[in-house]
């Protein structure tokens, strides 16, 4: 869980800068801010994670993933990260986990303003205001980010399938303006109704031998209605739409490339609490994906209908949960998934848990139909995951350790050497994760560490080789001091071991360790000045071949909250 307090303390500008600190998560970004970004959870592909905003599914129908680089952090209240398969509750997209973003709900809270300036011509301004009470509320948040960027792709000779196949040694700027509106109403009966709409409007430049700029619009809107028809029965209806528009072009050229996609979703979930310690969840959902492009796709839409159920029980030291789901995919037919979890709490407060779950994932439209870069013969991916672990939470200390093993059949991986996706007969993903958080007086220490083995276990030429862009070791050490009423200080080191950029393991990307330093000075009860030194030692590294990471940067932020 990443709370709003964590976001403000980190002074992160983008979502990937937050997620890289989570154990079991690896990030690959093709250059600076605003460039395409992939998130790998526990060694799965970047499209193995279901992304949601306030219960509404988001993500491009063509690529299978949302434009993470364009999601504004200023609208986020918290981020819930669930690692491991959740297909039995959420369907095909939750093969490797679920990341749900909950937007901020200020209501009658004070209006706020934030201004940031810094390296690479970075300017950011964000404002938030709200009104209302416990019965009804309305929120508005606006944010604008601009940066001159860096040269997103290096111009030295390109290996097959690597880099951007051109030399454009210039800066690649990025700008993003976002708006979020949310409202809610609570009736005397206890029923609640909530609605939100969010839009991010961006332009990004990049290096390419064809088109080198894109105008991007990412939107999401949804409603949620929660009622209690009877004692012990809670009903939740959620409906939403997410859609993205991408228009790519080249300066001085009339050539355009247009991709529009939309995702409509509806879910009805019923929670029944029984006398005693048992609870039953019953639900159904519907999903429709559509794509509209000037590139011809052999198929432009598909539906998915599903029914699911989960029974959970807890008594004394023991707990268990069992879930099942049946999906009817218009293109790939019926698919059944399920999961079982068990937990035990020892007398000293340590919790032990174990689980097993199955999942499936349908190929994206680009993987199946994009001309010249697709494979219409792809099969859906299927996986089985087993996990066990221990955790404990005390007032000053919390820790967790876990081990997992995932066997994926027909894993879809994009081979940058051939520019086509392919099914890998089998892939093994196994790993260990651990985290410790300790606080004593003004000091706070956080440590995460993860080990991953992600291998191709098929019968082809790449058998035994590592899956691309997954480092074996990742971790983070962070130390913070809050011993003054006026000043806070913090430092963190994020590290990752070497990785490969292709299925054949011929292109090696070196490991790295990056130091960030942060500080804040409360000028008054409502005004705060923040300083961030990112990549303080100016470490040079790449998470994708020939796409350099950002070097040393300095940012200054002023925050102000108006009186109520």
Short mmCIF file of N, CA and C in Angstrom, two decimals, residues 109-228:
data_model
loop_
_atom_site.label_atom_id
_atom_site.label_comp_id
_atom_site.label_asym_id
_atom_site.label_seq_id
_atom_site.Cartn_x
_atom_site.Cartn_y
_atom_site.Cartn_z
N UNK A 109 -12.11 19.66 2.88
CA UNK A 109 -10.72 19.93 3.23
C UNK A 109 -10.24 21.24 2.61
N UNK A 110 -9.08 21.73 3.05
CA UNK A 110 -8.58 23.01 2.54
C UNK A 110 -8.09 22.89 1.10
N UNK A 111 -8.23 23.98 0.35
CA UNK A 111 -7.66 24.03 -0.99
C UNK A 111 -6.14 24.02 -0.89
N UNK A 112 -5.47 23.53 -1.93
CA UNK A 112 -4.01 23.42 -1.88
C UNK A 112 -3.42 23.80 -3.23
N UNK A 113 -2.15 24.20 -3.17
CA UNK A 113 -1.41 24.60 -4.37
C UNK A 113 0.01 24.07 -4.25
N UNK A 114 0.54 23.55 -5.35
CA UNK A 114 1.92 23.05 -5.36
C UNK A 114 2.60 23.52 -6.64
N UNK A 115 3.82 24.05 -6.49
CA UNK A 115 4.61 24.50 -7.64
C UNK A 115 6.01 23.89 -7.54
N UNK A 116 6.50 23.35 -8.67
CA UNK A 116 7.81 22.70 -8.71
C UNK A 116 8.60 23.23 -9.89
N UNK A 117 9.90 23.43 -9.68
CA UNK A 117 10.82 23.78 -10.76
C UNK A 117 12.10 22.99 -10.56
N UNK A 118 12.80 22.71 -11.67
CA UNK A 118 14.01 21.92 -11.50
C UNK A 118 14.74 21.65 -12.80
N UNK A 119 15.59 20.65 -12.76
CA UNK A 119 16.50 20.30 -13.86
C UNK A 119 15.74 19.95 -15.13
N UNK A 120 16.45 20.04 -16.25
CA UNK A 120 15.91 19.73 -17.57
C UNK A 120 14.66 20.55 -17.89
N UNK A 121 14.65 21.78 -17.37
CA UNK A 121 13.55 22.69 -17.66
C UNK A 121 12.21 22.21 -17.14
N UNK A 122 12.22 21.53 -15.99
CA UNK A 122 10.98 20.98 -15.44
C UNK A 122 10.18 22.06 -14.73
N UNK A 123 8.89 22.14 -15.05
CA UNK A 123 7.95 23.04 -14.38
C UNK A 123 6.67 22.27 -14.13
N UNK A 124 6.16 22.40 -12.91
CA UNK A 124 4.92 21.70 -12.58
C UNK A 124 4.09 22.56 -11.65
N UNK A 125 2.79 22.59 -11.91
CA UNK A 125 1.85 23.35 -11.08
C UNK A 125 0.61 22.49 -10.87
N UNK A 126 0.17 22.39 -9.62
CA UNK A 126 -1.01 21.58 -9.30
C UNK A 126 -1.87 22.31 -8.27
N UNK A 127 -3.18 22.21 -8.43
CA UNK A 127 -4.12 22.84 -7.51
C UNK A 127 -5.27 21.89 -7.23
N UNK A 128 -5.81 21.98 -6.01
CA UNK A 128 -6.93 21.13 -5.61
C UNK A 128 -7.87 21.92 -4.73
N UNK A 129 -9.17 21.67 -4.88
CA UNK A 129 -10.18 22.33 -4.06
C UNK A 129 -11.38 21.41 -3.94
N UNK A 130 -12.11 21.56 -2.85
CA UNK A 130 -13.28 20.73 -2.63
C UNK A 130 -14.26 21.40 -1.70
N UNK A 131 -15.47 20.92 -1.72
CA UNK A 131 -16.49 21.43 -0.80
C UNK A 131 -17.46 20.30 -0.49
N UNK A 132 -18.17 20.46 0.64
CA UNK A 132 -19.15 19.46 1.01
C UNK A 132 -19.03 19.03 2.45
N UNK A 133 -19.77 17.97 2.79
CA UNK A 133 -19.74 17.42 4.14
C UNK A 133 -19.87 15.91 4.03
N UNK A 134 -20.25 15.24 5.13
CA UNK A 134 -20.34 13.79 5.10
C UNK A 134 -21.46 13.28 4.21
N UNK A 135 -22.45 14.12 3.93
CA UNK A 135 -23.58 13.69 3.11
C UNK A 135 -23.35 13.89 1.62
N UNK A 136 -22.60 14.91 1.24
CA UNK A 136 -22.36 15.19 -0.18
C UNK A 136 -21.05 15.95 -0.33
N UNK A 137 -20.33 15.69 -1.40
CA UNK A 137 -19.06 16.37 -1.60
C UNK A 137 -18.74 16.47 -3.09
N UNK A 138 -17.85 17.42 -3.40
CA UNK A 138 -17.41 17.66 -4.77
C UNK A 138 -15.94 18.06 -4.72
N UNK A 139 -15.14 17.46 -5.61
CA UNK A 139 -13.70 17.73 -5.65
C UNK A 139 -13.26 18.08 -7.07
N UNK A 140 -12.26 18.96 -7.16
CA UNK A 140 -11.66 19.33 -8.44
C UNK A 140 -10.15 19.41 -8.26
N UNK A 141 -9.42 18.77 -9.16
CA UNK A 141 -7.95 18.80 -9.13
C UNK A 141 -7.43 19.02 -10.53
N UNK A 142 -6.44 19.91 -10.64
CA UNK A 142 -5.84 20.26 -11.93
C UNK A 142 -4.33 20.21 -11.77
N UNK A 143 -3.64 19.69 -12.80
CA UNK A 143 -2.19 19.58 -12.74
C UNK A 143 -1.60 19.81 -14.12
N UNK A 144 -0.44 20.46 -14.17
CA UNK A 144 0.28 20.65 -15.43
C UNK A 144 1.76 20.39 -15.20
N UNK A 145 2.35 19.56 -16.06
CA UNK A 145 3.77 19.22 -15.98
C UNK A 145 4.41 19.45 -17.34
N UNK A 146 5.56 20.13 -17.33
CA UNK A 146 6.35 20.33 -18.54
C UNK A 146 7.81 20.04 -18.25
N UNK A 147 8.50 19.44 -19.21
CA UNK A 147 9.94 19.26 -19.09
C UNK A 147 10.55 19.31 -20.48
N UNK A 148 11.76 19.89 -20.57
CA UNK A 148 12.47 19.92 -21.85
C UNK A 148 13.01 18.54 -22.20
N UNK A 149 13.10 17.65 -21.20
CA UNK A 149 13.51 16.29 -21.45
C UNK A 149 15.00 16.12 -21.70
N UNK A 150 15.36 14.90 -22.07
CA UNK A 150 16.73 14.56 -22.45
C UNK A 150 16.69 13.92 -23.83
N UNK A 151 17.85 13.61 -24.38
CA UNK A 151 17.89 12.84 -25.61
C UNK A 151 17.48 11.41 -25.28
N UNK A 152 16.27 11.03 -25.68
CA UNK A 152 15.70 9.78 -25.19
C UNK A 152 16.35 8.53 -25.77
N UNK A 153 17.04 8.65 -26.90
CA UNK A 153 17.65 7.47 -27.52
C UNK A 153 19.03 7.85 -28.05
N UNK A 154 20.04 7.06 -27.69
CA UNK A 154 21.41 7.36 -28.09
C UNK A 154 21.62 7.07 -29.57
N UNK A 155 22.54 7.80 -30.19
CA UNK A 155 22.71 7.71 -31.63
C UNK A 155 23.86 6.87 -32.10
N UNK A 156 24.36 5.97 -31.27
CA UNK A 156 25.45 5.11 -31.74
C UNK A 156 24.87 3.94 -32.55
N UNK A 157 25.68 3.13 -33.23
CA UNK A 157 25.14 2.04 -34.07
C UNK A 157 24.19 1.14 -33.31
N UNK A 158 23.10 0.77 -33.96
CA UNK A 158 22.05 0.01 -33.30
C UNK A 158 22.18 -1.47 -33.62
N UNK A 159 22.10 -2.32 -32.59
CA UNK A 159 22.06 -3.77 -32.84
C UNK A 159 20.69 -4.15 -33.40
N UNK A 160 20.56 -5.34 -33.98
CA UNK A 160 19.25 -5.76 -34.49
C UNK A 160 18.18 -5.69 -33.41
N UNK A 161 17.12 -4.93 -33.68
CA UNK A 161 16.02 -4.85 -32.73
C UNK A 161 16.26 -3.94 -31.55
N UNK A 162 17.36 -3.18 -31.54
CA UNK A 162 17.65 -2.34 -30.38
C UNK A 162 17.60 -0.87 -30.74
N UNK A 163 17.22 -0.04 -29.77
CA UNK A 163 17.20 1.39 -29.98
C UNK A 163 16.10 1.85 -30.91
N UNK A 164 16.31 3.02 -31.54
CA UNK A 164 15.24 3.65 -32.31
C UNK A 164 15.60 3.81 -33.79
N UNK A 165 16.73 3.28 -34.23
CA UNK A 165 17.12 3.24 -35.64
C UNK A 165 17.28 4.61 -36.26
N UNK A 166 17.73 5.57 -35.48
CA UNK A 166 18.01 6.88 -36.02
C UNK A 166 18.91 7.62 -35.04
N UNK A 167 19.50 8.70 -35.50
CA UNK A 167 20.30 9.56 -34.64
C UNK A 167 19.69 10.95 -34.63
N UNK A 168 19.04 11.28 -33.53
CA UNK A 168 18.45 12.61 -33.35
C UNK A 168 18.95 13.15 -32.01
N UNK A 169 20.16 13.68 -31.97
CA UNK A 169 20.77 14.10 -30.70
C UNK A 169 20.20 15.41 -30.17
N UNK A 170 18.91 15.42 -29.89
CA UNK A 170 18.25 16.60 -29.36
C UNK A 170 17.46 16.21 -28.12
N UNK A 171 16.97 17.20 -27.41
CA UNK A 171 16.10 16.93 -26.28
C UNK A 171 14.71 16.53 -26.78
N UNK A 172 14.06 15.67 -26.00
CA UNK A 172 12.71 15.21 -26.33
C UNK A 172 11.75 15.69 -25.25
N UNK A 173 11.10 16.84 -25.48
CA UNK A 173 10.25 17.44 -24.44
C UNK A 173 8.95 16.67 -24.22
N UNK A 174 8.34 16.99 -23.09
CA UNK A 174 7.08 16.34 -22.70
C UNK A 174 6.25 17.34 -21.92
N UNK A 175 4.94 17.33 -22.16
CA UNK A 175 4.03 18.13 -21.36
C UNK A 175 2.75 17.36 -21.14
N UNK A 176 2.11 17.61 -20.00
CA UNK A 176 0.91 16.86 -19.61
C UNK A 176 0.02 17.76 -18.77
N UNK A 177 -1.22 17.91 -19.17
CA UNK A 177 -2.22 18.64 -18.39
C UNK A 177 -3.34 17.68 -18.02
N UNK A 178 -3.67 17.62 -16.74
CA UNK A 178 -4.68 16.66 -16.29
C UNK A 178 -5.73 17.35 -15.43
N UNK A 179 -6.95 16.82 -15.49
CA UNK A 179 -8.08 17.32 -14.70
C UNK A 179 -8.81 16.13 -14.12
N UNK A 180 -9.18 16.22 -12.85
CA UNK A 180 -9.96 15.18 -12.19
C UNK A 180 -11.12 15.83 -11.44
N UNK A 181 -12.33 15.33 -11.70
CA UNK A 181 -13.53 15.80 -11.01
C UNK A 181 -14.21 14.60 -10.37
N UNK A 182 -14.58 14.73 -9.10
CA UNK A 182 -15.24 13.63 -8.40
C UNK A 182 -16.33 14.19 -7.49
N UNK A 183 -17.39 13.39 -7.33
CA UNK A 183 -18.51 13.81 -6.48
C UNK A 183 -19.11 12.58 -5.83
N UNK A 184 -19.78 12.81 -4.69
CA UNK A 184 -20.40 11.71 -3.99
C UNK A 184 -21.58 12.16 -3.15
N UNK A 185 -22.47 11.20 -2.85
CA UNK A 185 -23.66 11.49 -2.04
C UNK A 185 -23.97 10.27 -1.18
N UNK A 186 -24.25 10.52 0.09
CA UNK A 186 -24.63 9.46 1.01
C UNK A 186 -26.04 9.74 1.53
N UNK A 187 -26.96 8.79 1.26
CA UNK A 187 -28.35 8.94 1.69
C UNK A 187 -28.51 8.57 3.16
N UNK A 188 -29.64 8.97 3.74
CA UNK A 188 -29.91 8.63 5.14
C UNK A 188 -29.99 7.12 5.34
N UNK A 189 -30.34 6.39 4.29
CA UNK A 189 -30.45 4.93 4.39
C UNK A 189 -29.08 4.25 4.44
N UNK A 190 -28.02 5.02 4.18
CA UNK A 190 -26.68 4.45 4.14
C UNK A 190 -26.18 4.16 2.75
N UNK A 191 -27.05 4.22 1.74
CA UNK A 191 -26.63 4.01 0.36
C UNK A 191 -25.73 5.16 -0.08
N UNK A 192 -24.72 4.85 -0.89
CA UNK A 192 -23.80 5.87 -1.37
C UNK A 192 -23.71 5.81 -2.89
N UNK A 193 -23.52 6.97 -3.48
CA UNK A 193 -23.33 7.08 -4.92
C UNK A 193 -22.10 7.95 -5.16
N UNK A 194 -21.17 7.45 -5.98
CA UNK A 194 -19.96 8.19 -6.30
C UNK A 194 -19.74 8.21 -7.80
N UNK A 195 -19.14 9.29 -8.29
CA UNK A 195 -18.82 9.41 -9.70
C UNK A 195 -17.52 10.17 -9.86
N UNK A 196 -16.77 9.84 -10.90
CA UNK A 196 -15.54 10.57 -11.17
C UNK A 196 -15.29 10.61 -12.67
N UNK A 197 -14.51 11.60 -13.09
CA UNK A 197 -14.05 11.70 -14.48
C UNK A 197 -12.64 12.26 -14.45
N UNK A 198 -11.77 11.69 -15.26
CA UNK A 198 -10.36 12.10 -15.27
C UNK A 198 -9.87 12.15 -16.71
N UNK A 199 -9.07 13.17 -17.01
CA UNK A 199 -8.52 13.33 -18.36
C UNK A 199 -7.08 13.81 -18.25
N UNK A 200 -6.19 13.18 -19.02
CA UNK A 200 -4.80 13.61 -19.13
C UNK A 200 -4.51 13.86 -20.60
N UNK A 201 -4.05 15.06 -20.90
CA UNK A 201 -3.78 15.49 -22.27
C UNK A 201 -2.29 15.76 -22.39
N UNK A 202 -1.57 14.95 -23.20
CA UNK A 202 -0.11 15.02 -23.22
C UNK A 202 0.42 15.14 -24.64
N UNK A 203 1.62 15.69 -24.74
CA UNK A 203 2.40 15.65 -25.99
C UNK A 203 3.82 15.24 -25.63
N UNK A 204 4.36 14.28 -26.38
CA UNK A 204 5.71 13.78 -26.11
C UNK A 204 6.47 13.68 -27.43
N UNK A 205 7.74 14.06 -27.38
CA UNK A 205 8.64 13.88 -28.52
C UNK A 205 9.55 12.70 -28.25
N UNK A 206 9.94 12.01 -29.29
CA UNK A 206 10.82 10.85 -29.14
C UNK A 206 11.66 10.70 -30.40
N UNK A 207 12.66 9.85 -30.35
CA UNK A 207 13.54 9.63 -31.49
C UNK A 207 13.05 8.46 -32.31
N UNK A 208 12.87 8.68 -33.61
CA UNK A 208 12.39 7.62 -34.49
C UNK A 208 12.72 7.99 -35.93
N UNK A 209 12.94 6.98 -36.75
CA UNK A 209 13.23 7.23 -38.16
C UNK A 209 11.96 7.51 -38.96
N UNK A 210 10.79 7.38 -38.33
CA UNK A 210 9.51 7.61 -39.02
C UNK A 210 8.78 8.77 -38.36
N UNK A 211 7.91 8.52 -37.41
CA UNK A 211 7.21 9.55 -36.67
C UNK A 211 7.94 9.82 -35.36
N UNK A 212 7.96 11.08 -34.90
CA UNK A 212 8.74 11.38 -33.71
C UNK A 212 8.03 12.26 -32.68
N UNK A 213 6.72 12.41 -32.79
CA UNK A 213 5.94 13.10 -31.76
C UNK A 213 4.57 12.45 -31.66
N UNK A 214 3.98 12.53 -30.48
CA UNK A 214 2.64 11.98 -30.28
C UNK A 214 1.82 12.92 -29.42
N UNK A 215 0.56 13.10 -29.81
CA UNK A 215 -0.44 13.73 -28.95
C UNK A 215 -1.27 12.61 -28.33
N UNK A 216 -1.37 12.62 -27.01
CA UNK A 216 -2.00 11.52 -26.28
C UNK A 216 -3.12 12.05 -25.38
N UNK A 217 -4.26 11.40 -25.41
CA UNK A 217 -5.37 11.72 -24.51
C UNK A 217 -5.78 10.43 -23.81
N UNK A 218 -5.73 10.44 -22.49
CA UNK A 218 -6.15 9.29 -21.69
C UNK A 218 -7.27 9.74 -20.76
N UNK A 219 -8.41 9.06 -20.84
CA UNK A 219 -9.58 9.45 -20.07
C UNK A 219 -10.18 8.23 -19.37
N UNK A 220 -10.78 8.48 -18.23
CA UNK A 220 -11.51 7.44 -17.50
C UNK A 220 -12.66 8.10 -16.76
N UNK A 221 -13.78 7.41 -16.70
CA UNK A 221 -14.95 7.90 -15.97
C UNK A 221 -15.70 6.70 -15.42
N UNK A 222 -16.30 6.90 -14.25
CA UNK A 222 -17.02 5.78 -13.65
C UNK A 222 -18.00 6.22 -12.60
N UNK A 223 -18.93 5.32 -12.29
CA UNK A 223 -19.90 5.53 -11.22
C UNK A 223 -19.94 4.28 -10.35
N UNK A 224 -20.24 4.48 -9.07
CA UNK A 224 -20.37 3.36 -8.14
C UNK A 224 -21.55 3.60 -7.22
N UNK A 225 -22.37 2.57 -7.06
CA UNK A 225 -23.57 2.64 -6.23
C UNK A 225 -23.50 1.50 -5.22
N UNK A 226 -23.51 1.85 -3.94
CA UNK A 226 -23.39 0.86 -2.87
C UNK A 226 -24.65 0.93 -2.01
N UNK A 227 -25.30 -0.22 -1.82
CA UNK A 227 -26.50 -0.31 -0.99
C UNK A 227 -26.40 -1.51 -0.06
N UNK A 228 -27.27 -1.52 0.94
CA UNK A 228 -27.42 -2.67 1.84
C UNK A 228 -28.89 -3.09 1.83
#
